[in-house]
Short mmCIF file of C-alpha atoms in Angstrom, two decimals:
data_model
loop_
_atom_site.label_atom_id
_atom_site.label_comp_id
_atom_site.label_asym_id
_atom_site.label_seq_id
_atom_site.Cartn_x
_atom_site.Cartn_y
_atom_site.Cartn_z
CA UNK A 13 0.00 0.00 0.00
CA UNK A 14 1.14 3.60 -0.50
CA UNK A 15 3.08 5.10 2.38
CA UNK A 16 4.44 8.63 2.88
CA UNK A 17 7.91 7.16 2.45
CA UNK A 18 7.15 5.54 -0.90
CA UNK A 19 6.35 8.17 -3.53
CA UNK A 20 3.41 7.60 -5.79
CA UNK A 21 4.58 7.13 -9.37
CA UNK A 22 2.83 9.01 -12.17
CA UNK A 23 2.76 8.10 -15.84
CA UNK A 24 0.92 9.83 -18.68
CA UNK A 25 0.06 7.96 -21.86
CA UNK A 26 -0.51 10.13 -24.89
CA UNK A 27 -1.10 10.07 -28.61
CA UNK A 28 1.34 8.76 -31.21
CA UNK A 29 0.79 11.92 -33.26
CA UNK A 30 3.36 14.53 -32.28
CA UNK A 31 1.08 17.43 -33.21
CA UNK A 32 -1.61 16.24 -30.78
CA UNK A 33 0.86 15.65 -27.96
CA UNK A 34 2.39 19.10 -28.33
CA UNK A 35 -0.93 20.92 -28.54
CA UNK A 36 -2.50 19.08 -25.61
CA UNK A 37 0.52 19.14 -23.31
CA UNK A 38 -0.49 22.35 -21.42
CA UNK A 39 -3.76 20.70 -20.32
CA UNK A 40 -1.82 17.71 -19.01
CA UNK A 41 0.56 19.99 -17.13
CA UNK A 42 -2.39 21.72 -15.45
CA UNK A 43 -3.86 18.37 -14.41
CA UNK A 44 -0.58 17.17 -12.93
CA UNK A 45 -0.05 20.40 -10.99
CA UNK A 46 -3.52 20.10 -9.43
CA UNK A 47 -3.04 16.41 -8.71
CA UNK A 48 0.33 17.10 -7.08
CA UNK A 49 -1.35 19.48 -4.65
CA UNK A 50 -4.08 16.99 -3.81
CA UNK A 51 -1.64 14.16 -3.14
CA UNK A 52 0.58 16.37 -0.99
CA UNK A 53 -2.44 17.64 0.94
CA UNK A 54 -3.10 14.05 1.95
CA UNK A 55 0.48 13.57 3.17
CA UNK A 56 2.02 11.75 0.21
CA UNK A 57 4.49 12.53 -2.56
CA UNK A 58 3.88 12.31 -6.29
CA UNK A 59 6.83 11.56 -8.54
CA UNK A 60 6.79 11.62 -12.33
CA UNK A 61 8.22 8.36 -13.69
CA UNK A 62 9.28 9.88 -17.03
CA UNK A 63 10.42 13.33 -18.05
CA UNK A 64 9.46 15.90 -20.65
CA UNK A 65 11.24 15.17 -23.91
CA UNK A 66 13.01 17.52 -26.29
CA UNK A 67 9.90 17.23 -28.51
CA UNK A 68 8.03 19.52 -26.14
CA UNK A 69 5.74 17.14 -24.27
CA UNK A 70 5.84 14.63 -21.45
CA UNK A 71 3.65 11.83 -22.83
CA UNK A 72 4.50 8.20 -23.40
CA UNK A 73 3.99 8.19 -27.15
CA UNK A 74 4.62 4.58 -28.18
CA UNK A 75 4.51 1.03 -26.88
CA UNK A 76 8.29 0.97 -27.13
CA UNK A 77 8.59 4.08 -24.95
CA UNK A 78 6.10 2.67 -22.47
CA UNK A 79 8.16 -0.49 -21.97
CA UNK A 80 11.28 1.62 -21.48
CA UNK A 81 9.57 3.75 -18.81
CA UNK A 82 8.15 0.80 -16.87
CA UNK A 83 11.57 -0.90 -16.69
CA UNK A 84 12.64 1.85 -14.29
CA UNK A 85 9.48 1.83 -12.12
CA UNK A 86 9.43 -0.18 -8.90
CA UNK A 87 6.81 -2.87 -9.72
CA UNK A 88 5.44 -2.62 -6.18
CA UNK A 89 5.09 1.16 -6.13
CA UNK A 90 1.66 2.82 -6.10
CA UNK A 91 1.02 4.08 -9.62
CA UNK A 92 -1.31 6.70 -11.09
CA UNK A 93 -2.04 6.88 -14.82
CA UNK A 94 -3.19 10.49 -15.20
CA UNK A 95 -4.94 11.58 -18.40
CA UNK A 96 -6.07 14.97 -19.66
CA UNK A 97 -5.94 13.86 -23.30
CA UNK A 98 -6.87 11.08 -25.67
CA UNK A 99 -4.32 8.32 -25.22
CA UNK A 100 -3.35 5.00 -26.80
CA UNK A 101 -3.81 2.25 -24.22
CA UNK A 102 -1.21 -0.09 -25.72
CA UNK A 103 1.47 2.48 -24.86
CA UNK A 104 1.17 1.51 -21.19
CA UNK A 105 -0.75 -1.77 -21.17
CA UNK A 106 2.33 -4.00 -21.14
CA UNK A 107 3.78 -2.22 -18.12
CA UNK A 108 0.49 -2.11 -16.24
CA UNK A 109 -0.18 -5.82 -16.68
CA UNK A 110 3.05 -6.77 -14.95
CA UNK A 111 2.82 -4.05 -12.29
CA UNK A 112 2.18 -5.47 -8.79
CA UNK A 113 1.47 -2.27 -6.88
CA UNK A 114 -1.93 -0.56 -6.75
CA UNK A 115 -2.98 1.18 -9.97
CA UNK A 116 -5.25 4.22 -10.22
CA UNK A 117 -6.49 5.53 -13.57
CA UNK A 118 -7.42 9.18 -13.34
CA UNK A 119 -8.78 11.91 -15.63
CA UNK A 120 -9.79 15.54 -15.41
CA UNK A 121 -13.51 16.24 -15.91
CA UNK A 122 -13.08 18.42 -18.96
CA UNK A 123 -14.38 18.35 -22.50
CA UNK A 124 -11.42 20.26 -23.95
CA UNK A 125 -9.38 17.20 -24.90
CA UNK A 126 -10.72 13.64 -24.61
CA UNK A 127 -8.96 12.69 -21.37
CA UNK A 128 -12.09 11.08 -19.98
CA UNK A 129 -12.43 9.13 -23.20
CA UNK A 130 -8.82 7.99 -22.98
CA UNK A 131 -9.23 6.86 -19.38
CA UNK A 132 -12.39 4.89 -20.17
CA UNK A 133 -10.60 3.14 -23.02
CA UNK A 134 -7.74 2.22 -20.72
CA UNK A 135 -10.22 0.98 -18.10
CA UNK A 136 -11.94 -1.25 -20.64
CA UNK A 137 -8.59 -2.57 -21.82
CA UNK A 138 -7.45 -3.37 -18.27
CA UNK A 139 -10.78 -5.08 -17.56
CA UNK A 140 -10.45 -7.21 -20.68
CA UNK A 141 -6.89 -8.14 -19.66
CA UNK A 142 -8.01 -9.12 -16.16
CA UNK A 143 -5.91 -6.49 -14.37
CA UNK A 144 -6.80 -4.99 -11.00
CA UNK A 145 -7.14 -1.22 -10.94
CA UNK A 146 -9.15 1.63 -9.46
CA UNK A 147 -10.45 4.69 -11.27
CA UNK A 148 -11.23 8.31 -10.38
CA UNK A 149 -12.07 11.68 -11.96
CA UNK A 150 -12.46 15.30 -10.93
CA UNK A 151 -13.13 18.77 -12.28
CA UNK A 152 -10.49 20.56 -10.22
CA UNK A 153 -9.11 17.92 -7.78
CA UNK A 154 -10.36 19.81 -4.73
CA UNK A 155 -13.91 18.42 -4.41
CA UNK A 156 -14.86 16.14 -1.55
CA UNK A 157 -15.81 13.23 -3.85
CA UNK A 158 -12.34 13.18 -5.36
CA UNK A 159 -10.37 13.78 -2.17
CA UNK A 160 -12.25 11.13 -0.19
CA UNK A 161 -11.73 8.52 -2.87
CA UNK A 162 -8.09 9.51 -3.41
CA UNK A 163 -7.52 9.20 0.34
CA UNK A 164 -9.05 5.73 0.23
CA UNK A 165 -6.72 4.68 -2.57
CA UNK A 166 -3.65 6.12 -0.85
CA UNK A 167 -4.53 4.27 2.36
CA UNK A 168 -5.87 0.96 1.02
CA UNK A 169 -4.85 0.74 -2.63
CA UNK A 170 -8.47 0.58 -3.81
CA UNK A 171 -11.41 2.86 -4.58
CA UNK A 172 -14.97 1.62 -4.21
CA UNK A 173 -17.72 3.24 -6.29
CA UNK A 174 -21.45 2.69 -6.03
CA UNK A 175 -22.85 0.63 -8.91
CA UNK A 176 -26.26 -0.09 -7.42
CA UNK A 177 -27.82 1.24 -10.63
CA UNK A 178 -26.79 -2.04 -12.33
CA UNK A 179 -28.63 -5.34 -12.05
CA UNK A 180 -27.77 -8.62 -13.75
CA UNK A 181 -30.59 -9.66 -16.06
CA UNK A 182 -32.96 -12.36 -14.87
CA UNK A 183 -34.46 -13.78 -18.10
CA UNK A 184 -37.81 -14.21 -16.34
CA UNK A 185 -38.19 -10.41 -16.43
CA UNK A 186 -38.29 -10.36 -20.24
CA UNK A 187 -41.82 -9.98 -21.67
CA UNK A 188 -42.87 -13.11 -23.62
CA UNK A 189 -43.11 -11.38 -27.00
CA UNK A 190 -39.61 -9.91 -26.65
CA UNK A 191 -38.28 -13.26 -25.43
CA UNK A 192 -39.67 -15.04 -28.46
CA UNK A 193 -38.42 -12.45 -30.93
CA UNK A 194 -34.95 -12.23 -29.37
CA UNK A 195 -34.52 -16.00 -29.22
CA UNK A 196 -35.65 -16.38 -32.84
CA UNK A 197 -33.25 -13.68 -34.01
CA UNK A 198 -30.38 -15.28 -32.09
CA UNK A 199 -31.10 -18.64 -33.70
CA UNK A 200 -31.25 -17.00 -37.14
CA UNK A 201 -27.87 -15.33 -36.63
CA UNK A 202 -26.24 -18.55 -35.47
CA UNK A 203 -27.74 -20.45 -38.43
CA UNK A 204 -27.27 -17.86 -41.18
CA UNK A 205 -24.00 -16.49 -39.78
CA UNK A 206 -22.61 -13.04 -40.51
CA UNK A 207 -19.30 -11.61 -41.66
CA UNK A 208 -17.70 -8.66 -39.92
CA UNK A 209 -15.28 -6.91 -42.26
CA UNK A 210 -12.32 -5.55 -40.28
CA UNK A 211 -9.99 -3.15 -42.10
CA UNK A 212 -7.01 -3.63 -39.73
CA UNK A 213 -7.59 -4.27 -36.03
CA UNK A 214 -6.38 -2.25 -33.08
CA UNK A 215 -7.12 1.36 -33.96
CA UNK A 216 -5.10 3.72 -31.75
CA UNK A 217 -4.17 0.95 -29.32
CA UNK A 218 -7.76 0.12 -28.34
CA UNK A 219 -7.18 -3.36 -26.96
CA UNK A 220 -10.70 -3.34 -25.50
CA UNK A 221 -12.20 -2.98 -29.00
CA UNK A 222 -10.91 -6.35 -30.26
CA UNK A 223 -13.19 -9.35 -29.67
CA UNK A 224 -11.25 -12.63 -29.53
CA UNK A 225 -12.42 -15.00 -32.25
CA UNK A 226 -13.25 -17.78 -29.82
CA UNK A 227 -15.84 -15.51 -28.17
CA UNK A 228 -17.29 -14.31 -31.47
CA UNK A 229 -17.65 -17.58 -33.36
CA UNK A 230 -20.31 -19.22 -31.12
CA UNK A 231 -22.58 -16.27 -31.92
CA UNK A 232 -22.36 -17.00 -35.63
CA UNK A 233 -20.19 -13.96 -36.40
CA UNK A 234 -16.86 -14.34 -38.18
CA UNK A 235 -14.25 -11.74 -39.07
CA UNK A 236 -13.05 -11.11 -42.59
CA UNK A 237 -9.66 -9.57 -41.90
CA UNK A 238 -9.14 -6.97 -44.58
CA UNK A 239 -6.28 -4.56 -45.15
CA UNK A 240 -6.59 -0.82 -45.40
CA UNK A 241 -4.14 -1.07 -48.29
CA UNK A 242 -6.86 -3.03 -50.14
CA UNK A 243 -9.31 -0.21 -49.44
CA UNK A 244 -6.82 2.37 -50.68
CA UNK A 245 -6.15 0.31 -53.81
CA UNK A 246 -9.89 -0.04 -54.46
CA UNK A 247 -10.26 3.75 -54.14
CA UNK A 248 -7.90 4.11 -57.10
CA UNK A 249 -10.24 1.97 -59.20
CA UNK A 250 -13.15 4.41 -58.69
CA UNK A 251 -13.56 6.63 -61.73
CA UNK A 252 -13.98 10.39 -61.52
CA UNK A 253 -17.56 10.33 -62.78
CA UNK A 254 -18.76 7.93 -60.06
CA UNK A 255 -17.03 9.95 -57.33
CA UNK A 256 -18.56 13.15 -58.70
CA UNK A 257 -22.05 11.60 -58.65
CA UNK A 258 -21.73 10.85 -54.93
CA UNK A 259 -20.48 14.39 -54.28
CA UNK A 260 -23.42 15.80 -56.22
CA UNK A 261 -25.85 13.56 -54.31
CA UNK A 262 -24.73 15.11 -51.00
CA UNK A 263 -25.25 18.59 -52.38
CA UNK A 264 -28.63 17.72 -53.89
CA UNK A 265 -29.76 16.41 -50.51
CA UNK A 266 -28.85 19.75 -48.92
CA UNK A 267 -25.70 18.85 -46.98
CA UNK A 268 -23.78 22.04 -46.30
CA UNK A 269 -20.03 21.83 -46.88
CA UNK A 270 -17.89 24.64 -45.47
CA UNK A 271 -15.05 25.00 -47.96
CA UNK A 272 -11.88 27.07 -47.90
CA UNK A 273 -8.76 27.49 -50.04
CA UNK A 274 -5.98 26.29 -47.73
CA UNK A 275 -5.76 22.50 -47.98
CA UNK A 276 -3.66 22.29 -44.81
CA UNK A 277 -6.30 23.99 -42.66
CA UNK A 278 -9.55 24.14 -44.64
CA UNK A 279 -11.96 21.65 -46.15
CA UNK A 280 -11.63 21.53 -49.92
CA UNK A 281 -13.77 19.91 -52.64
CA UNK A 282 -10.87 17.62 -53.57
CA UNK A 283 -10.79 16.21 -50.03
CA UNK A 284 -14.51 15.39 -50.24
CA UNK A 285 -14.06 13.78 -53.67
CA UNK A 286 -11.44 11.50 -52.17
CA UNK A 287 -13.92 10.59 -49.44
CA UNK A 288 -16.49 9.81 -52.14
CA UNK A 289 -13.99 7.40 -53.66
CA UNK A 290 -13.49 5.74 -50.30
CA UNK A 291 -17.24 5.40 -49.81
CA UNK A 292 -17.70 3.66 -53.15
CA UNK A 293 -14.66 1.44 -52.55
CA UNK A 294 -15.90 0.44 -49.10
CA UNK A 295 -19.35 -0.53 -50.38
CA UNK A 296 -17.87 -2.57 -53.23
CA UNK A 297 -15.50 -4.43 -50.90
CA UNK A 298 -18.29 -5.07 -48.40
CA UNK A 299 -20.33 -6.60 -51.19
CA UNK A 300 -17.43 -8.63 -52.57
CA UNK A 301 -16.67 -10.21 -49.20
CA UNK A 302 -20.30 -10.56 -48.11
CA UNK A 303 -19.93 -8.33 -45.05
CA UNK A 304 -22.94 -7.47 -42.91
CA UNK A 305 -20.92 -4.80 -41.12
CA UNK A 306 -17.51 -3.22 -41.68
CA UNK A 307 -15.03 -1.16 -39.69
CA UNK A 308 -12.26 1.07 -41.03
CA UNK A 309 -9.34 1.79 -38.72
CA UNK A 310 -8.11 4.95 -40.51
CA UNK A 311 -5.89 6.03 -37.60
CA UNK A 312 -3.05 5.40 -38.09
CA UNK A 313 -2.91 3.41 -41.33
CA UNK A 314 -4.61 5.84 -43.71
CA UNK A 315 -4.14 9.25 -42.09
CA UNK A 316 -1.00 10.03 -44.11
CA UNK A 317 -2.50 8.80 -47.38
CA UNK A 318 -6.05 10.07 -47.72
CA UNK A 319 -8.69 12.27 -46.07
CA UNK A 320 -10.66 11.08 -43.07
CA UNK A 321 -13.06 8.14 -43.24
CA UNK A 322 -15.71 9.72 -41.00
CA UNK A 323 -17.99 11.10 -43.72
CA UNK A 324 -17.81 7.67 -45.32
CA UNK A 325 -18.70 5.98 -42.05
CA UNK A 326 -21.71 8.18 -41.35
CA UNK A 327 -22.93 7.68 -44.89
CA UNK A 328 -22.65 3.91 -44.58
CA UNK A 329 -24.64 4.06 -41.35
CA UNK A 330 -27.44 5.96 -43.12
CA UNK A 331 -30.33 4.21 -44.83
CA UNK A 332 -30.65 7.22 -47.13
CA UNK A 333 -27.29 7.30 -48.88
CA UNK A 334 -25.80 7.76 -52.35
CA UNK A 335 -26.40 4.72 -54.56
CA UNK A 336 -23.32 2.61 -55.33
CA UNK A 337 -23.10 0.22 -58.27
CA UNK A 338 -20.68 -2.56 -59.05
CA UNK A 339 -17.74 -1.72 -61.32
CA UNK A 340 -19.78 -2.70 -64.37
CA UNK A 341 -22.47 -0.22 -63.35
CA UNK A 342 -25.23 -2.82 -63.67
CA UNK A 343 -26.21 -3.68 -60.10
CA UNK A 344 -26.88 -1.38 -57.17
CA UNK A 345 -25.20 -2.71 -54.03
CA UNK A 346 -27.13 -2.92 -50.74
CA UNK A 347 -29.97 -0.96 -52.33
CA UNK A 348 -32.14 0.83 -49.78
CA UNK A 349 -30.10 -0.40 -46.83
CA UNK A 350 -27.60 1.02 -44.40
CA UNK A 351 -24.32 -0.85 -44.11
CA UNK A 352 -23.52 -0.60 -40.40
CA UNK A 353 -20.02 0.72 -39.84
CA UNK A 354 -18.14 0.46 -36.55
CA UNK A 355 -15.97 3.54 -36.11
CA UNK A 356 -12.30 2.97 -35.20
CA UNK A 357 -12.79 -0.77 -35.88
CA UNK A 358 -14.47 -1.14 -32.49
CA UNK A 359 -15.63 -4.73 -32.94
CA UNK A 360 -17.77 -4.57 -29.81
CA UNK A 361 -19.75 -1.79 -31.47
CA UNK A 362 -19.84 -3.77 -34.71
CA UNK A 363 -21.41 -6.78 -33.03
CA UNK A 364 -23.91 -4.54 -31.29
CA UNK A 365 -24.80 -2.90 -34.61
CA UNK A 366 -25.47 -6.27 -36.24
CA UNK A 367 -27.89 -7.11 -33.43
CA UNK A 368 -29.55 -3.68 -33.51
CA UNK A 369 -30.16 -3.84 -37.25
CA UNK A 370 -31.71 -7.28 -37.09
CA UNK A 371 -33.85 -6.43 -34.06
CA UNK A 372 -35.04 -3.01 -35.18
CA UNK A 373 -35.82 -4.29 -38.66
CA UNK A 374 -37.96 -7.03 -37.14
CA UNK A 375 -39.70 -4.53 -34.82
CA UNK A 376 -40.10 -1.95 -37.61
CA UNK A 377 -38.08 0.58 -35.64
CA UNK A 378 -35.32 2.87 -36.98
CA UNK A 379 -32.30 0.70 -37.77
CA UNK A 380 -29.68 3.46 -37.98
CA UNK A 381 -27.16 3.29 -35.17
CA UNK A 382 -23.77 4.67 -34.24
CA UNK A 383 -21.29 4.70 -31.45
CA UNK A 384 -20.33 7.96 -29.76
CA UNK A 385 -17.52 8.86 -27.44
CA UNK A 386 -18.75 9.26 -23.90
CA UNK A 387 -17.00 12.58 -24.22
CA UNK A 388 -18.10 14.69 -21.25
CA UNK A 389 -21.18 15.99 -19.49
CA UNK A 390 -22.43 18.86 -17.37
CA UNK A 391 -25.66 20.39 -16.07
CA UNK A 392 -27.74 22.33 -18.56
CA UNK A 393 -27.07 26.06 -18.15
CA UNK A 394 -30.10 27.14 -20.18
CA UNK A 395 -32.69 26.05 -17.64
CA UNK A 396 -34.31 23.67 -20.15
CA UNK A 397 -33.88 20.61 -17.95
CA UNK A 398 -32.61 19.72 -14.50
CA UNK A 399 -31.45 16.31 -15.73
CA UNK A 400 -27.74 15.65 -16.17
CA UNK A 401 -26.93 15.98 -19.87
CA UNK A 402 -24.10 14.05 -21.47
CA UNK A 403 -22.14 15.13 -24.50
CA UNK A 404 -22.19 12.06 -26.74
CA UNK A 405 -19.83 13.03 -29.56
CA UNK A 406 -17.86 11.21 -32.23
CA UNK A 407 -15.59 12.30 -35.06
CA UNK A 408 -18.25 12.08 -37.74
CA UNK A 409 -19.74 8.60 -38.17
CA UNK A 410 -23.27 9.46 -37.01
CA UNK A 411 -25.96 8.62 -39.59
CA UNK A 412 -27.82 11.48 -41.24
CA UNK A 413 -31.12 10.16 -39.85
CA UNK A 414 -29.85 10.80 -36.32
CA UNK A 415 -29.10 14.40 -37.24
CA UNK A 416 -32.52 15.18 -38.69
CA UNK A 417 -31.74 14.37 -42.33
CA UNK A 418 -29.08 15.34 -44.83
CA UNK A 419 -30.27 18.95 -45.09
CA UNK A 420 -29.40 19.36 -41.40
CA UNK A 421 -25.86 18.00 -41.84
CA UNK A 422 -22.69 20.04 -42.10
CA UNK A 423 -19.27 19.19 -43.45
CA UNK A 424 -16.32 20.82 -41.70
CA UNK A 425 -12.64 20.04 -42.04
CA UNK A 426 -11.40 17.52 -39.53
CA UNK A 427 -8.91 18.99 -36.98
CA UNK A 428 -5.47 19.15 -38.58
CA UNK A 429 -3.62 17.83 -35.52
CA UNK A 430 -5.47 14.51 -35.83
CA UNK A 431 -6.17 14.50 -39.59
CA UNK A 432 -3.30 15.95 -41.65
CA UNK A 433 -5.06 15.09 -44.93
CA UNK A 434 -8.30 16.73 -43.82
CA UNK A 435 -11.65 15.44 -44.94
CA UNK A 436 -15.21 16.37 -44.08
CA UNK A 437 -16.99 15.56 -40.88
CA UNK A 438 -20.66 14.61 -40.84
CA UNK A 439 -21.68 17.15 -38.23
CA UNK A 440 -25.00 18.14 -36.76
CA UNK A 441 -27.16 17.96 -33.65
CA UNK A 442 -28.96 14.71 -32.92
CA UNK A 443 -32.73 14.92 -33.14
CA UNK A 444 -34.85 14.49 -29.99
CA UNK A 445 -36.21 11.05 -29.26
CA UNK A 446 -36.15 7.95 -27.09
CA UNK A 447 -32.95 5.92 -27.28
CA UNK A 448 -31.51 2.64 -26.13
CA UNK A 449 -27.85 2.94 -25.15
CA UNK A 450 -25.53 -0.02 -24.80
CA UNK A 451 -22.03 -1.38 -24.66
CA UNK A 452 -20.66 -4.84 -25.37
CA UNK A 453 -17.33 -5.55 -23.70
CA UNK A 454 -14.98 -8.38 -22.77
CA UNK A 455 -14.42 -9.33 -19.12
CA UNK A 456 -13.40 -12.61 -17.50
CA UNK A 457 -12.93 -14.15 -20.96
CA UNK A 458 -16.61 -13.65 -21.78
CA UNK A 459 -18.82 -11.18 -23.62
CA UNK A 460 -20.94 -8.84 -21.53
CA UNK A 461 -23.53 -6.24 -22.49
CA UNK A 462 -24.65 -3.20 -20.51
CA UNK A 463 -28.08 -1.96 -21.62
CA UNK A 464 -29.94 1.16 -20.61
CA UNK A 465 -32.61 3.60 -21.69
CA UNK A 466 -32.38 7.28 -22.25
CA UNK A 467 -33.32 10.22 -24.38
CA UNK A 468 -31.75 12.56 -26.87
CA UNK A 469 -33.07 15.96 -25.89
CA UNK A 470 -33.21 19.37 -27.53
CA UNK A 471 -31.31 22.26 -25.98
CA UNK A 472 -31.32 25.91 -27.11
CA UNK A 473 -28.77 26.84 -29.81
CA UNK A 474 -26.68 28.82 -27.32
CA UNK A 475 -26.37 25.86 -24.94
CA UNK A 476 -25.60 23.51 -27.81
CA UNK A 477 -22.87 25.83 -29.03
CA UNK A 478 -21.42 26.10 -25.51
CA UNK A 479 -21.09 22.34 -25.40
CA UNK A 480 -19.60 22.15 -28.88
CA UNK A 481 -17.11 24.90 -28.05
CA UNK A 482 -16.16 23.00 -24.88
CA UNK A 483 -15.35 19.86 -26.89
CA UNK A 484 -14.78 19.49 -30.66
CA UNK A 485 -17.15 21.88 -32.41
CA UNK A 486 -16.95 20.26 -35.85
CA UNK A 487 -18.17 16.83 -34.71
CA UNK A 488 -21.76 15.52 -34.41
CA UNK A 489 -23.27 15.79 -30.94
CA UNK A 490 -26.10 14.18 -29.02
CA UNK A 491 -27.52 15.74 -25.86
CA UNK A 492 -27.89 12.47 -24.01
CA UNK A 493 -29.87 11.78 -20.84
CA UNK A 494 -29.45 8.34 -19.24
CA UNK A 495 -32.46 7.31 -17.18
CA UNK A 496 -31.54 6.46 -13.62
CA UNK A 497 -27.78 6.65 -14.17
CA UNK A 498 -25.80 9.52 -12.66
CA UNK A 499 -22.51 10.89 -13.92
CA UNK A 500 -20.44 9.05 -11.35
CA UNK A 501 -22.36 5.79 -11.72
CA UNK A 502 -21.78 5.81 -15.47
CA UNK A 503 -18.08 6.48 -15.07
CA UNK A 504 -17.70 3.80 -12.40
CA UNK A 505 -19.30 1.04 -14.48
CA UNK A 506 -18.79 1.84 -18.16
CA UNK A 507 -16.10 -0.32 -19.76
CA UNK A 508 -15.29 1.65 -22.89
CA UNK A 509 -14.71 5.04 -24.42
CA UNK A 510 -17.67 4.34 -26.72
CA UNK A 511 -21.39 4.09 -26.12
CA UNK A 512 -23.80 2.71 -28.75
CA UNK A 513 -27.10 4.52 -29.39
CA UNK A 514 -30.21 3.63 -31.38
CA UNK A 515 -33.55 5.44 -31.61
CA UNK A 516 -37.05 4.06 -31.22
CA UNK A 517 -40.35 5.67 -32.18
CA UNK A 518 -41.59 6.16 -28.62
CA UNK A 519 -41.11 5.11 -25.00
CA UNK A 520 -42.89 1.76 -25.31
CA UNK A 521 -41.08 0.88 -28.53
CA UNK A 522 -37.72 1.67 -26.95
CA UNK A 523 -38.47 -0.59 -23.98
CA UNK A 524 -39.49 -3.37 -26.36
CA UNK A 525 -36.28 -2.95 -28.34
CA UNK A 526 -34.24 -3.10 -25.14
CA UNK A 527 -35.98 -6.26 -23.93
CA UNK A 528 -35.60 -7.91 -27.33
CA UNK A 529 -31.88 -7.12 -27.39
CA UNK A 530 -31.54 -8.50 -23.87
CA UNK A 531 -33.29 -11.68 -24.99
CA UNK A 532 -31.19 -12.02 -28.15
CA UNK A 533 -27.96 -11.39 -26.27
CA UNK A 534 -28.87 -13.91 -23.58
CA UNK A 535 -29.72 -16.54 -26.18
CA UNK A 536 -26.32 -15.91 -27.78
CA UNK A 537 -24.56 -16.43 -24.45
CA UNK A 538 -23.77 -12.78 -23.74
CA UNK A 539 -24.08 -11.81 -20.06
CA UNK A 540 -26.50 -8.89 -19.81
CA UNK A 541 -26.64 -6.10 -17.23
CA UNK A 542 -29.55 -3.67 -17.10
CA UNK A 543 -28.52 -0.17 -16.08
CA UNK A 544 -30.56 2.60 -14.53
CA UNK A 545 -34.32 2.73 -14.82
CA UNK A 546 -37.20 2.97 -17.23
CA UNK A 547 -38.34 6.44 -18.22
CA UNK A 548 -40.87 6.53 -15.37
CA UNK A 549 -38.13 5.81 -12.83
CA UNK A 550 -39.10 2.19 -12.14
CA UNK A 551 -36.37 -0.43 -12.05
CA UNK A 552 -36.04 -3.16 -14.63
CA UNK A 553 -36.62 -5.86 -12.03
CA UNK A 554 -40.02 -4.39 -11.13
CA UNK A 555 -43.08 -5.87 -12.78
CA UNK A 556 -45.48 -3.57 -14.55
#
């Protein structure tokens, strides 16, 4: 356990992109200064285990560097992984898995850079790996919640959070109609089988996002391991006329692109045309390999070659999308259907999307779905609601239907520090409506699913803009409310940086979709947890 005589070691995992590490370093410095004061206030010392480099930042920026750092850390020392930024979990995973001392993952409660997102990814990766760790977060590191839990960790090596909002599913709670539908759909999937097209696994070190094959195969889902080089090569086979038709389709539908002249900083028509090529190439490859869902890594494999994949991903997730024909131009591919795409090759989200599409199609509910980063949250400052409102936000893969249709969608240049080749986002504000939120994850060598209900709400333009300005203003946003789940409960339990969302037509339809997914997951052997409450505040284990 930590003692005043044994300093607490601090490590900070970062990006592999130098531009991001340099730009975000001041936020990390501010976090560490505040954390230093909190640790010292409680009678302990905090010692940085690695120094600032001559590149102008103090992040561990590769798996190689992470192994070097951990070789010099006492394996029994108390260790804090402090994050104010998006980080790559594989940079530190090797060292953490062999570390014997108590581990605390920690992030600042800020939307500026995705530190919370990075911490949640690391948490999910450690859970999948079977490592012991505690986790904590704070806005300024002076609040009682933080200090009490930090004191507990310093004294005992553990932090205990309340997760009484979670209950393991008892199948007897599932309504008969949902039970029948879910079981039938599970049997269909296992009989028919489905192919998940994976364009290079392990995006940005997300160990938690890779489902081991031996857990996936019993469900009837099999990976087609594809290379991003194949996607890039297929893009070169797309002729100019076909790419231009897709570009024109966006404009005809009313999507608003915000163009400039400086390719290094602005969105340009040529960047969008390259994205149109990628979209066509992705659809053709999905058809060729018989994929029911696909995921494109993009970071890091394609970022130095071609504009961002996010517009492509959001378009694939949309039922209303530009038609794509085979290379002979004779057959439209996946006509009238969305092709679910799992952003950042998050296979857990891909599996969830396969289930959502099959369930919602059977229930005649909206099939479009996406993951979002669980980016941040705060109380509404407009007075519209007294509920806690999350910022669900992703780099651009949200379907147009979630954003109110193509004429409500905007295309902005992706941030240059992450996307040197640019490319358009698929930005907008998610429409109001009832949602089911979920997350599939790996723990104890098994698949688990957390399921909950919530709502996408409308906030005034000024409040929406405040939230966008506090995060990444060019990305799509959902004002998410999670029924019966507080901020701290969500952070304590959630096992990923991503949360999956799907709409339903009304409250009753959303409950039915949730129960049917619970039934399907259970029939497939996935362990289901129900989180929070129904819209009326009643628990899932209550009848009626």
